[in-house]
Structure formats: structure tokens, C-alpha cells
Coordinates of C-alpha atoms in Angstrom, one line a residue:
M1 CA 21.0 -7.9 -31.5
V2 CA 19.7 -11.4 -31.5
R3 CA 16.4 -12.0 -29.8
K4 CA 15.7 -15.3 -28.1
K5 CA 12.3 -16.9 -28.4
R6 CA 10.5 -17.1 -25.1
Q7 CA 9.9 -20.5 -23.8
S8 CA 6.5 -21.2 -22.3
I9 CA 6.7 -21.3 -18.6
N10 CA 4.8 -24.0 -16.8
Y11 CA 4.3 -23.2 -13.2
S12 CA 1.6 -24.8 -11.1
K13 CA 0.1 -24.5 -7.6
S14 CA 2.0 -27.6 -6.6
D15 CA 5.3 -26.1 -7.8
S16 CA 4.7 -23.0 -5.8
F17 CA 3.5 -25.0 -2.8
E18 CA 6.7 -27.2 -2.8
K19 CA 8.9 -24.1 -3.0
L20 CA 7.1 -22.5 -0.1
E21 CA 7.6 -25.7 1.9
A22 CA 11.3 -25.5 1.1
V23 CA 11.4 -21.9 2.3
Q24 CA 9.7 -23.0 5.5
E25 CA 12.3 -25.7 6.0
M26 CA 15.1 -23.2 5.5
A27 CA 13.5 -20.8 7.9
L28 CA 13.3 -23.4 10.6
N29 CA 16.9 -24.6 10.0
R30 CA 18.5 -21.1 9.8
K31 CA 21.6 -20.9 11.9
G32 CA 22.9 -17.8 13.7
K33 CA 26.2 -17.0 15.3
D34 CA 28.4 -19.9 16.3
D35 CA 26.2 -22.2 14.1
E36 CA 23.4 -22.1 16.7
L37 CA 20.0 -22.9 15.4
N38 CA 18.1 -19.6 15.1
P39 CA 14.8 -20.2 13.3
D40 CA 13.2 -17.3 11.4
I41 CA 9.6 -17.7 12.6
S42 CA 8.3 -14.6 10.8
L43 CA 9.5 -16.0 7.4
Y44 CA 8.0 -19.4 8.3
L45 CA 4.6 -17.9 9.1
K46 CA 4.7 -15.8 5.9
A47 CA 5.3 -18.9 3.8
E48 CA 2.5 -20.6 5.7
E49 CA 0.1 -17.7 4.9
L50 CA 1.1 -17.8 1.3
K51 CA 0.5 -21.6 1.2
G52 CA -3.0 -21.0 2.7
K53 CA -3.8 -18.3 0.1
L54 CA -2.6 -20.5 -2.7
M55 CA -4.9 -23.3 -1.6
G56 CA -7.9 -20.9 -1.2
L57 CA -8.1 -21.1 2.6
Y58 CA -8.1 -17.3 3.1
I59 CA -10.9 -15.6 1.2
E60 CA -11.6 -12.0 1.7
K61 CA -15.2 -11.2 2.8
E62 CA -17.3 -9.8 0.1
K63 CA -18.7 -6.5 1.2
S64 CA -22.3 -6.3 0.2
S65 CA -24.3 -3.1 0.1
H66 CA -28.0 -3.2 0.0
T67 CA -30.2 -0.3 -1.2
V68 CA -33.3 0.2 0.8
N69 CA -36.1 2.4 -0.5
M70 CA -38.3 3.8 2.3
M71 CA -41.6 5.4 1.7
G72 CA -42.7 8.3 3.7
N73 CA -45.9 8.5 5.7
V74 CA -49.1 8.4 3.7
V75 CA -51.9 10.7 4.8
I76 CA -55.4 10.4 3.3
D77 CA -58.2 12.7 4.6
G78 CA -56.1 13.6 7.6
K79 CA -55.6 9.9 8.6
E80 CA -52.1 8.5 8.5
L81 CA -51.9 5.1 6.9
E82 CA -49.6 2.5 8.4
I83 CA -48.3 0.3 5.6
K84 CA -46.5 -2.8 6.5
V85 CA -44.6 -4.3 3.5
G86 CA -41.8 -6.9 3.9
E87 CA -39.6 -7.3 6.9
S88 CA -39.0 -4.5 9.4
L89 CA -35.5 -3.0 9.4
D90 CA -33.6 -3.3 12.7
T91 CA -31.6 0.0 12.5
E92 CA -29.7 -0.7 15.8
K93 CA -27.8 -3.7 14.5
S94 CA -24.3 -3.0 13.2
D95 CA -22.5 -5.0 10.5
D96 CA -19.5 -6.7 12.1

């Protein structure tokens, strides 16, 4: 069996973008029965989404998690000390 050498593949963002534009054009010009124009909007939108992702327009939100250390109450000689360090935490807010 003779093995062929692999050729280097040059594929760029602009190549992909152009192909996605061609797909969109085909989706809009799709014909149905009796040669009526019947565009495939879902295919068009999918190509648009892929173009946006390719160009970096859609970036997933980074989920950040923060560790908070909370100190318990300090009691000295029967008196509770109130220690205020840093900002107070608003526990009623939710991360949306």
C-alpha cells in the first residue's frame, strides 16, 4: 500500500467566513416545489451564529466563584466583640 504525504492545510477565518456567507446565500435562494422560492431561515440563522462565533462576538460568560471566610463571634470576658473588616456581604442578592 502506497502512502500519500499529507499536504499542509491552510484554512483561515476569512475562508470559513466566506463559505458561511455562501451557505447563507444558498439558504436564502433555496427553491421548493414548482421552483418557488422557499428560503431556509433556520440554516441562514445557524450560519449567522457561526459567523458571529468565528469573529468572537459571542463569548460565554466566565463563571467566577469567590471563597468567603467568615469568622464567628468573638466573646471576651462575656462581651461580644463586633468586628467590621472589609465590605459587608449582601446575602439577599442573587447572581443573574
